[in-house]
Each structure stands twice: as structure tokens, then as C-alpha cells.
Amino acid sequence: MKNSTTPTTTAPVPAVVEGPAPPPPAETAAPPVARAKRSRTILVKLAIGWLAVVVLLAVFADLLPIPGYDVRIGRPAMGPSWDLASLLGTDGLGRSTLSRLIYGARVSLAVGVVSVLIGMVIGGVLGLLAGYLRGGFEKVVTILTDSLLAYPPLVLLLAITSTLGSSLRSLVISLGLLCVPTFTRLARANTLAFAQREFVTASRALGGRPLRIIFREILPNVVLPVASYAFVMAAVVIVAEGSLSFLGLGIPPPSPSWGGMISAAKDRLATQPHLVFIPAAAMFLTIFALNVVGDRARTRFDVRESAL
Amino acid sequence: MRFLRSRGGAALAAISAALVLLAGCGGSTQGGADEPSGPPQSGGSATFGVTGDVSGTFDPAKLLSVSGTIADGTVGSLLYGGLVETDPKTQQVVPVMAKSLTSDDGTVWSLVLRDGLKFSDGTAFDAAAVKLNWERHADPALASGARGVASSFASLEVVDPTTLRITLKDINFQFPRSLALFAVNWIASPAAIRAGTLGENPVGAGPFLLKERLRDDHMTFVRNPAYYDAPRPYLDQVVLRPIPDGAQRLNSAATGQLDGLVALTRNDAVQGEQQGLQVLSVAMSGGTSMYFNFAKPTSGDVRFRQAMRLAIDNAAVSEAVEQGNGPETSTFFAPDTAFYDQAAAFPKPDLAAAQKLIDEMAAERGGPISFTFLVDQRNEQLGTAVQTQLAALKNLDMKLEVASQFLPTQRQASGDYEVSVQNNFNLDPEPRIGLLLQPGNARNFLRYDNPEMTAVMQAGRATQDLEQRKAAYRKFDEIVNRDVPWVLFLRANPNVLWDGSKLRDISVFEDGIVHWDRVWRAGT
Amino acid sequence: MTQLTTPTPTARPAAAPSAGSRAAAVGRKLRTRLLHIVPVLLLVTFGSMLLVDLTPGDPAATILGESATPDQVAALRQQLGLDRPLFVRYGEWIAHIAQGDFGRSIRSQQPVLDAILERLPVTIELAILAQIMAFLVVIPLALYTAYRAGGRADRLANVVTSGLVSMPPFLTALLLVFVFALSLRAFPATGWVRIADDPLGNLRSAFLPALALALTELAVLTRVLRSDLIATLQEDFILSAKAKGLPTWYVLLRHALRPSSFSLVTLAGLSLGRLIGGAVIVETLFALPGIGQLLVNSILAKDAVVVQGVVVFVAIVYVALNVLTDVFYTILDPRTRVTGA
């Protein structure tokens, strides 16, 4: 059941490209594997640690002894100093970079978690139904997902933003929409794999109603493999949010977001590079950690390939 | 680098009194920096970075104003030249394509054109052409930015092919300034107007002709061989590149894509200087200001506007936007200008007093005061800087709305805003500030109507005596500090930056439009 | 930009079809794809049209601002056809689009298709250059790392590609500007030189933006090609080729690369579409006159008709590219046979 050494000549192209990429087939080479595996485990632990820190800071931001993210604490663009408020210096308007980083994490995470959840629930249900019911319903769902995928993601985001205006709400809706097709495909593929299993056919033979079978028998088996993509999708969504903010179409100020912080400081890259590098590093590390954890989660839980 | 300063009283008196403006002195307004000059060489090309594309089309009625801070000013001057222009050094209006503009009583004006002017399509640039252009600006359906000026005419009469008699509805000794500042200064070929093709295929008598353009990317102009002032223009080609982001413009000059650029902040000018660029700045009164729409409940409340003035610390805004490099801004009129009065300083920042006013309003309305601050892309940093300062006030909630370059101005014109940002810098309070404060005028973006102010501004226009004008503007300062129709934050003197090893004889008029007909390229 | 791709919905058993059925298979494939694509196109275009309709409030009034005169609003409503039933309007709109009429810009009155077409060459050139740059790195890198899988170079490459994959494209682009344009002065920071005006200058102006796009692409492509290669390298025909004593590079290039490149081709075809999306960022950052910049500028200017036109244009191109890739893929892969999915 474990992931095979060769991820087939290329199964219908990984549903999520970028970040994830197909599971590394490192098992093919013998000797350095153990070392590689060990270093990967350490990497996964580090990644989980970083994500935990980011989540904790974001969740408990209000309890931390840091100034508000929209308050001026001193001169603009101060360098780091030994004082919590100005530990990472101030931004171009004299606001605490640390505060903005932490509250920005809150935005990034909120956007990441909520929109991925939306995508997972809607896409998951659609995919389950499509994979089990097949026939006309499956066709309709496929057309729907293919239509959503026909827009390059950033273009879709920009289009929705231009219509609904830029706010946290429209951002979460559009990013959620962006996640739907991926999860639909994942859920459908996994459902297809399980729908033929004995326990499902048995249940069907016993006269179980389709919805009951779907949600009682199939869902519990499909949840983990599908959910294992959530990390990678969260990374995708955070990058997308950052890109929008960078274009000035993300969350309106003064709410901080990492992309917005980078964008605001880009003119000072030559003179005060720390203003760009601090939020950039936070963003990079978070995406990297999500990708590492996501890769790991998928190799653990995604049984689809071998099952198909 | 140096600031251009007014020569003070004498010069100003001269403007109004200089009713006979001698032909041929068009070339006398050299505002150039000290650079090695030689005999101009013909040929070559210049690529110049501007702050955006034109706001509408190339039709003069769609070009906003004669200002170097927007592409419209440069483009209009390239294509159409100009009847008159203001020399920023002396603040004096001098004739260019006009021979003279004179009046005895400030109401009836006589405009005399140079002989033999021709549009690039070969048709005659005469008094009838000017009349046709001006009457067109008055058409409300066209929504011209110069409609305010065009509708101030009681009558236009063609006396002979080169003379137009203009009768104003009200006495205005500052009329030449209106002519210099608005699109009425740009005369297009009547044939092209009738053909209805002016917007895309402009035909004027300016030093350059439009060759091609790609919106938001570049506009290429080539030499007009029939330009009146031969052997000018010297350059074969001028390419304007709209780049809204100031830092991107500077970067482009640093990596050699631009030979020169417009910089809107002092900070950009300083950085450009460090890159080895030549800088020419125009010192002006007024500046980048927060505009209030008097027709809206929140911004119409004088307590709100006073609170804004008290809460916003110009030094902090300057620090955030131009790293503290800007000129000082404690008065409306800049030091060393004719109407400067140290005693007319804005109230000092006082957060407690501002909070008190806001609390009073909030108590009355039973909830916090919220408003939207509309800024254009170029002023986003300014918007967040203001937002950060206002965050210190309780019971106040400011939303920042960022729109593309011309949208805020359009919405200000149509009254679709609460609080916004606008440049009201000027070499003289007339005509810009006069129109801004005139009830019912299309340029009264504030919807401001205070009879006392109207009378003061009228008094400033109706005389050419400097002392009387000074007295009027002292009163103006007083009312501004009381009514707070705007909050001035930055001087934002426009700057022209260029690579001195490539371009020679750069001089400017108005607030910093390059005399492109005089510029030449070294080593061609 | 980190993106999702459209997987090609094919199940591919590994049995080779008889030579004669190839053409038939391709034809059948094309037919099923087209049958599928028509409803997708209808939905996509319908969704794009809704962009204007979904604007909160009266779209015409919202676009023009609150103080527009009723006449102006009525005129725009008419121009947008908002006074007619949705489906009638959709029919007309689609008919217009089929004739190349994407409407006119609200702000400049320029026909939207003209605006798109005069900018399209920039975006396409960027996408193609980025693809070439990516391939120049990907193919040798994947060949080497697959051949020495697990080796030091492989692990290093893995770390680097993981890092690249986690770099938001705007950050990559920003750093490239800083290093290569502002610090080293090796490339222009902004601007586009047309190929007709100056071919060398054109390459110079396109280099950094294309590199920024390529960097985000190449990590994914390397990983995909590498794992496919590893799979191929274990197959019998490779082992027998090696046994014949053919040089390694020859085996890798002649025997292993082609059968391993199917997913690469698919991804590359798809990424051309994705690069159009990614171009939004680089075109803004480098001030390039492509359709990404047109889209962003139109959004900021609230020019809904242009936004709509660009979106629907890009979506149609994207769908078309998908179909083409799919067909190409079918032709390329001898093992592909259509099974009723």
C-alpha cells in the first residue's frame, strides 16, 4: 500500500503542481537513503516547529506585549534593537515590524486555513458524490471544475477582487473557490478507488442507501488522503494572497499582510533591506514548512496511486 | 540643484501690469541649471519618464491641465505648444505663440497671435481657430477641464486674422494665468476638430507630432518640421514613458532606460542626485493636501476638518513619504513668495484637541465617526501615513481607498468622495485656488461656499496692485485656518531630473514642464 | 505564482496499441475532448460575463460613480446591455466575442481586442522565453540527478528546488531587479524593447522578467522529469542499451529522455497558460506592456469591460492550450489509448 517507487510514468499529472511535486522517489538509490531519510525527518520536525510557532503567535497575538500593528512607535525604518516592540525595527511609517509580522501571520493563516477549509468541504463533497454516483452528475462536476481551472489562478483572483472589491471576505471567498477544483479531483479519485472495495460493495448489496454509504463508508477513508493536501494548498493560498497584496489588491490597509509589507518596503530595498527581508523570510519559511509537512503528509496518507 | 525663487513683489506687480508682452521674449524664461552649454546640435532622441499616461485622449478638451506632474501637461505642450506660459522663476506670464495679451480694465482683453502660424496639417492658426477651440471647451457635454475658464468669457470676437478680443464676465487681471494653466492654452486644428479625429490623431502647431503610442507604455513624438520657432526643436524624437511608481522611474533612469524623468517628491530628487542626475525643482506655494467634500455630512462638519488639521503632523507625514527631505510646510504660501506670511501658520498638531472635537461629534451622532480617504496609487504611501497618525484617535475610523491615477480627480470633480487628496500647488493663488474656492465652479472640488472667501478671492483678482492683493491673501490665510477646506501636508514641489551628459539646455515652465523644443542631445 | 494545473483526465494503461489504431485513437480522443470542451467554454464565458453583473449594486452606476448623471448611467447600461435579460445578453455577447468584438474600454473607448492584441506579443514572448530558460536548466539537471539519484548533487538540487518552489514569484522578481538591475546594472529595471526595433535590446529587456518566471517553473519541471526518468531508467530497454555498452550520455539522451518527457510536455503546455497568470506580477514589477499589466491597470481604473475581456480571452486561450497539449500528448505517447474514463 505504500507509495510505490515509481509514481507511474506520470499519473494524470499531479493535481497540485508546484510546491508539492510528485513524491520524491528517493528509494530508488540504496546507500544514502537512510541519511537522506533522517535529514528529512529532522526537516519535517523543524517545519512543524516553525508552523507551531507561527500559529501560536498569530492566535495569541492580542495577549502578547507588543504594540498595535497600526500605531507609530518611533521613527520610520529603524533598525532592530533590544526592545520587544522594536525587536525587528520599524516599518516605513514607524510602526513595529514585529507587531505587523505577527498580525500579518494572522491574516495569512486565517486566509490559508479558512479558504482551504471552504475548498475542502465544497470540493470534497462534490468529489465524493461525483466519484460514487458517476454518470451525469460526475460529468457536470467535471465540467464545473474544468471551467474553474480554465482561469489562471491569479487572473481568477484578480477578476473576483475587481468585482467584489478587496476585503478579507472577498479574498477568502475567491481563494476558497480556487481550492475547490483540486479537492474535487482528489476526493473523486480517492472515492473511485474505494467505491470498488469489498466493504462498499457489501454495504451496497445489503441495500444501504447511497448517501449513507458515501458518508459512512467512503468518507472516513477518503478524508485523510484528501486532507493531506491541505498543507500544500495552504501554501498555494498564502502565496496567492501575498501576490494580491503585493499588487495592492489584497487586504486593505492598515491591516498588515506579509505580501503588503514586502510591497510597501520594496522601494527601500537598496537603503533598508531589512524592511523587505524580514517579512520575506517569514513568508518563505512558512511556505517552505507547509510544503515540507505537506509532502510528508501526502506520502503518508495518499493511497490513491497504489490503489488505482 | 537649486530652487527657483520668486523675485518677490516687483515681479508680481509686473505680471499684472505687463499687459504688453513683447513678442520674441518667449525664449527668455530660461530656468535651466548650470550646465556646460554650447551651440545646440540637432538630432537624437530623448526618453523621458512621466507619472502616467494621459488621462483621456489627446484632445485638448480631455487633457487635464498644463502641469508637469501629469503626462497631460507635457503631452499637450509637445503637440500644441502654447499661447502663453508662466516662468516659474519670475512667476510672470510670457507670450509664446501669442505675440501679446493686453487689457486696460481687466475685463476686455486683446490676444494677438504671431504672424504666419500654421498647424501641422497646413491650415492657418488664426484668431478664428482660437475662438473655435475656446467655444468648444465651454460645451458641458465635452466635460473639458478648462470649462471653468471657457465659461468665464462673455464674448469672443475675431478682430482680424491675428487678433481676438476677449470680454470676460468679471474683471480679472489674472486672466493670463488662467490661460497659461489650463487646456485653453492649447489650440488644435479646426479641421481635425471637425473631423472628430483629434482624440487619436492630434493636430496642433507644437514642436512635436505624435508618431505612435501604446497606452501605459510609451508615446513617441517626432519633430514637427513646420514648427514656428526654427531651427527648434532640436531633437528628432521625444519618447514619453508613463511609469506611475516613483521608485521604478528612478530605477529606470539608473539602469539607462530613461534620459530624464519627473520626480514628485523631494526625496526622489535627492536620490536622483545621488545617482548623478541633474535636478531642477520648482518652488511653489500650496502642495499635496487632503481635500474635504463639504457636501458630505462628516467632511462637511468643520469640527471634523479642524480635528484632521490638529491630528496630522506634517513632519511625520514628510518623514514617512519623503524621508523627511521635503521643504517646510507651516504656511500655505511658501517662504520667499510674494504672499508669504509667517503669522499665518497652521495650528500646531494637538492630538488632545483633535480628540475632543471628534468625541463631541461622536457623542452627537451616537457612534464613532467613520470616513473614507480616497487616494490614487501614487499617494498610497501618503494615505497609509495619514491612517497611521489618525490611528492615535479614538472614535474615529478611517478607510483607505486606493484607485488608479486619475480616478480620484474624476471623482472629486463629480463630488463622489468624502475625503481625498489633491495637489493644489501653484505659482500664484490665481487661477487654481480662485477656481477651487468659487461656488458653483466646475473646479470647486470641495463644494465650498463661503461668501466671505468668495469676496476675498474676487478682490485678489480684481486688482493689479500687489499690496491690495497681499491684504486679500492675508485674509484668505485666516479663513483657511478657520474653515480648513483642506489640510496641506507636503510641499511636493515637482522636480525634473535628467542625465546631464546626454541632454542639454533643460529648462522648464509652469510647475515643471520641460521646454522640449529647446532641449538638445549632446554628441549627436 | 504557485498554481494548480488542469490534470488531463486520461487513464493510461501501459499496453501499446497496434500501429493502425493510432490515428483512430487520436481522432477519438480529439472528439471526446471537444465534446467536453464546449460546455466548459460556455461556462467559462458565462462566468466571465457575470463579472460585470456581480458588481454590487447597479453595475453601470458603480462603474461611473455616484454622481454620474442618470443619462450617463442609462447610456452605459445600454452599452453593457444591462437592461436586457441575462441569457439574451449572454447570447449576444458570445456572438460578438466569436466575431472578435470584446467590447470597448469604458475609460479610453479603445476596442478591448485591440488593447489585448497589441500587448499579447509581450506576454507570449515572456512565456516562451521563460519556458526555454527553464528547459535549458531542467533537462540537464534532471538527467544528471536521475542518473545519480540520491547522490550529493541530487540532494543539493532537491534542496534548491524545494527552496525555489517556496519562493513567491513576486519575491523572486524583486530580488532579481535588486541584484541584476540596480546593483550590477547588467539588465534594465523596467521597460520593453520591441523585437522589431532592436532584437538584442529586446532580449535584454525580456531577460530578467523571463528568468523570474522560469525560476518558479523550473523547480516543478525538474522534479517531474527527474522522477519520470528514474522510472524509465529501470526499464528493460534501458538496461539492455546499457548492456550493449552504449555511452551513458547517449542512453540518457536517446533512450531515456523521450519516453520520460510526456508529463514534462503536458506540464509545459499547461504552464504556458499559467505563465500568462504569472506574467501579471512580472509585468507590473518590470513595467512591461503585456496583458497582465493591462489587467491590473484596468482593475485599478475600474474598467470592468476590459477586465472582463482580458479574463475571458485568457480563459479561452487556456482551455485551447489544454486541448492542444492533450492532443499532442496523445500523439506523442505510443501507449496512450482512449479508455472510457
Tab-separated table of C-alpha atoms in Angstrom, chain B residues 316-442:
chain	number	residue	atom	x	y	z
B	316	ALA	CA	5.685	62.839	10.444
B	317	VAL	CA	3.968	62.617	7.061
B	318	SER	CA	7.046	64.004	5.401
B	319	GLU	CA	9.206	61.531	7.247
B	320	ALA	CA	7.100	58.631	6.026
B	321	VAL	CA	6.652	59.772	2.454
B	322	GLU	CA	9.853	61.615	1.615
B	323	GLN	CA	12.079	60.504	4.472
B	324	GLY	CA	11.908	63.972	5.935
B	325	ASN	CA	13.527	65.539	2.893
B	326	GLY	CA	10.711	67.900	1.963
B	327	PRO	CA	10.600	71.666	2.335
B	328	GLU	CA	8.799	73.055	5.360
B	329	THR	CA	5.024	73.333	5.350
B	330	SER	CA	3.823	75.532	8.171
B	331	THR	CA	2.028	78.014	5.928
B	332	PHE	CA	0.043	77.836	2.726
B	333	PHE	CA	2.266	80.302	0.884
B	334	ALA	CA	5.842	79.152	0.637
B	335	PRO	CA	8.562	81.309	2.207
B	336	ASP	CA	10.121	83.733	-0.263
B	337	THR	CA	6.951	84.048	-2.284
B	338	ALA	CA	5.052	87.281	-2.514
B	339	PHE	CA	2.165	86.359	-0.255
B	340	TYR	CA	4.133	84.508	2.413
B	341	ASP	CA	3.133	85.491	5.916
B	342	GLN	CA	4.810	83.783	8.805
B	343	ALA	CA	1.992	84.738	11.116
B	344	ALA	CA	-0.483	82.716	9.068
B	345	ALA	CA	0.971	79.385	10.195
B	346	PHE	CA	-1.334	76.376	10.518
B	347	PRO	CA	-2.283	75.381	14.051
B	348	LYS	CA	0.289	73.141	15.699
B	349	PRO	CA	-0.523	69.408	15.935
B	350	ASP	CA	-2.572	68.797	19.080
B	351	LEU	CA	-3.964	65.291	19.470
B	352	ALA	CA	-5.926	66.085	22.631
B	353	ALA	CA	-7.742	68.963	20.982
B	354	ALA	CA	-8.449	66.813	17.923
B	355	GLN	CA	-9.789	64.033	20.119
B	356	LYS	CA	-12.078	66.474	21.873
B	357	LEU	CA	-13.626	67.603	18.578
B	358	ILE	CA	-14.078	64.019	17.384
B	359	ASP	CA	-15.586	62.944	20.704
B	360	GLU	CA	-18.029	65.817	20.510
B	361	MET	CA	-19.143	64.718	17.057
B	362	ALA	CA	-19.299	61.070	18.060
B	363	ALA	CA	-21.442	61.901	21.070
B	364	GLU	CA	-23.824	63.861	18.878
B	365	ARG	CA	-24.099	61.078	16.344
B	366	GLY	CA	-24.158	58.297	18.887
B	367	GLY	CA	-21.241	56.381	17.459
B	368	PRO	CA	-17.736	56.554	16.132
B	369	ILE	CA	-17.017	58.756	13.134
B	370	SER	CA	-16.046	56.822	10.061
B	371	PHE	CA	-14.916	58.120	6.697
B	372	THR	CA	-13.172	57.016	3.542
B	373	PHE	CA	-9.945	58.585	2.361
B	374	LEU	CA	-9.655	58.256	-1.400
B	375	VAL	CA	-6.130	58.380	-2.822
B	376	ASP	CA	-4.531	57.477	-6.117
B	377	GLN	CA	-1.817	54.851	-6.497
B	378	ARG	CA	0.902	57.453	-6.353
B	379	ASN	CA	-0.269	58.614	-2.947
B	380	GLU	CA	-0.822	55.263	-1.324
B	381	GLN	CA	2.132	55.718	0.996
B	382	LEU	CA	0.771	59.108	1.996
B	383	GLY	CA	-2.617	57.532	2.667
B	384	THR	CA	-1.199	54.914	4.990
B	385	ALA	CA	0.941	57.527	6.717
B	386	VAL	CA	-2.172	59.582	7.483
B	387	GLN	CA	-4.025	56.462	8.541
B	388	THR	CA	-1.227	55.602	10.940
B	389	GLN	CA	-1.376	59.042	12.516
B	390	LEU	CA	-5.131	59.003	12.826
B	391	ALA	CA	-4.940	55.579	14.470
B	392	ALA	CA	-3.995	57.518	17.593
B	393	LEU	CA	-7.513	58.988	17.748
B	394	LYS	CA	-10.351	57.074	19.348
B	395	ASN	CA	-13.899	57.136	17.983
B	396	LEU	CA	-12.500	57.614	14.519
B	397	ASP	CA	-12.360	55.016	11.792
B	398	MET	CA	-10.666	55.784	8.534
B	399	LYS	CA	-10.910	53.556	5.496
B	400	LEU	CA	-8.291	53.980	2.803
B	401	GLU	CA	-9.386	53.543	-0.779
B	402	VAL	CA	-6.642	53.327	-3.389
B	403	ALA	CA	-7.625	53.949	-7.004
B	404	SER	CA	-5.786	54.373	-10.265
B	405	GLN	CA	-4.134	57.635	-11.138
B	406	PHE	CA	-6.946	59.808	-12.439
B	407	LEU	CA	-9.909	58.223	-10.746
B	408	PRO	CA	-9.715	60.300	-7.554
B	409	THR	CA	-9.591	63.525	-9.550
B	410	GLN	CA	-12.558	62.445	-11.629
B	411	ARG	CA	-14.466	61.531	-8.518
B	412	GLN	CA	-13.526	64.799	-6.870
B	413	ALA	CA	-14.822	66.639	-9.910
B	414	SER	CA	-18.086	64.736	-9.739
B	415	GLY	CA	-18.365	65.047	-5.961
B	416	ASP	CA	-18.180	61.308	-5.426
B	417	TYR	CA	-15.852	61.340	-2.413
B	418	GLU	CA	-15.670	62.242	1.242
B	419	VAL	CA	-12.034	62.970	1.842
B	420	SER	CA	-9.405	62.735	-0.844
B	421	VAL	CA	-6.003	64.005	-1.828
B	422	GLN	CA	-5.095	66.603	-4.410
B	423	ASN	CA	-2.199	68.804	-5.373
B	424	ASN	CA	-3.118	72.424	-5.078
B	425	PHE	CA	0.369	73.786	-5.520
B	426	ASN	CA	0.624	76.976	-7.505
B	427	LEU	CA	2.869	79.814	-8.503
B	428	ASP	CA	0.062	82.251	-7.700
B	429	PRO	CA	-3.275	81.696	-5.970
B	430	GLU	CA	-4.870	82.588	-9.291
B	431	PRO	CA	-6.368	80.831	-11.046
B	432	ARG	CA	-6.243	77.434	-9.375
B	433	ILE	CA	-7.106	78.358	-5.817
B	434	GLY	CA	-9.536	81.001	-7.006
B	435	LEU	CA	-11.499	78.444	-9.007
B	436	LEU	CA	-11.257	75.862	-6.252
B	437	LEU	CA	-12.985	78.223	-3.838
B	438	GLN	CA	-15.503	79.687	-6.261
B	439	PRO	CA	-19.040	78.484	-5.542
B	440	GLY	CA	-20.522	76.593	-8.470
B	441	ASN	CA	-17.283	76.389	-10.419
B	442	ALA	CA	-16.563	73.023	-12.038
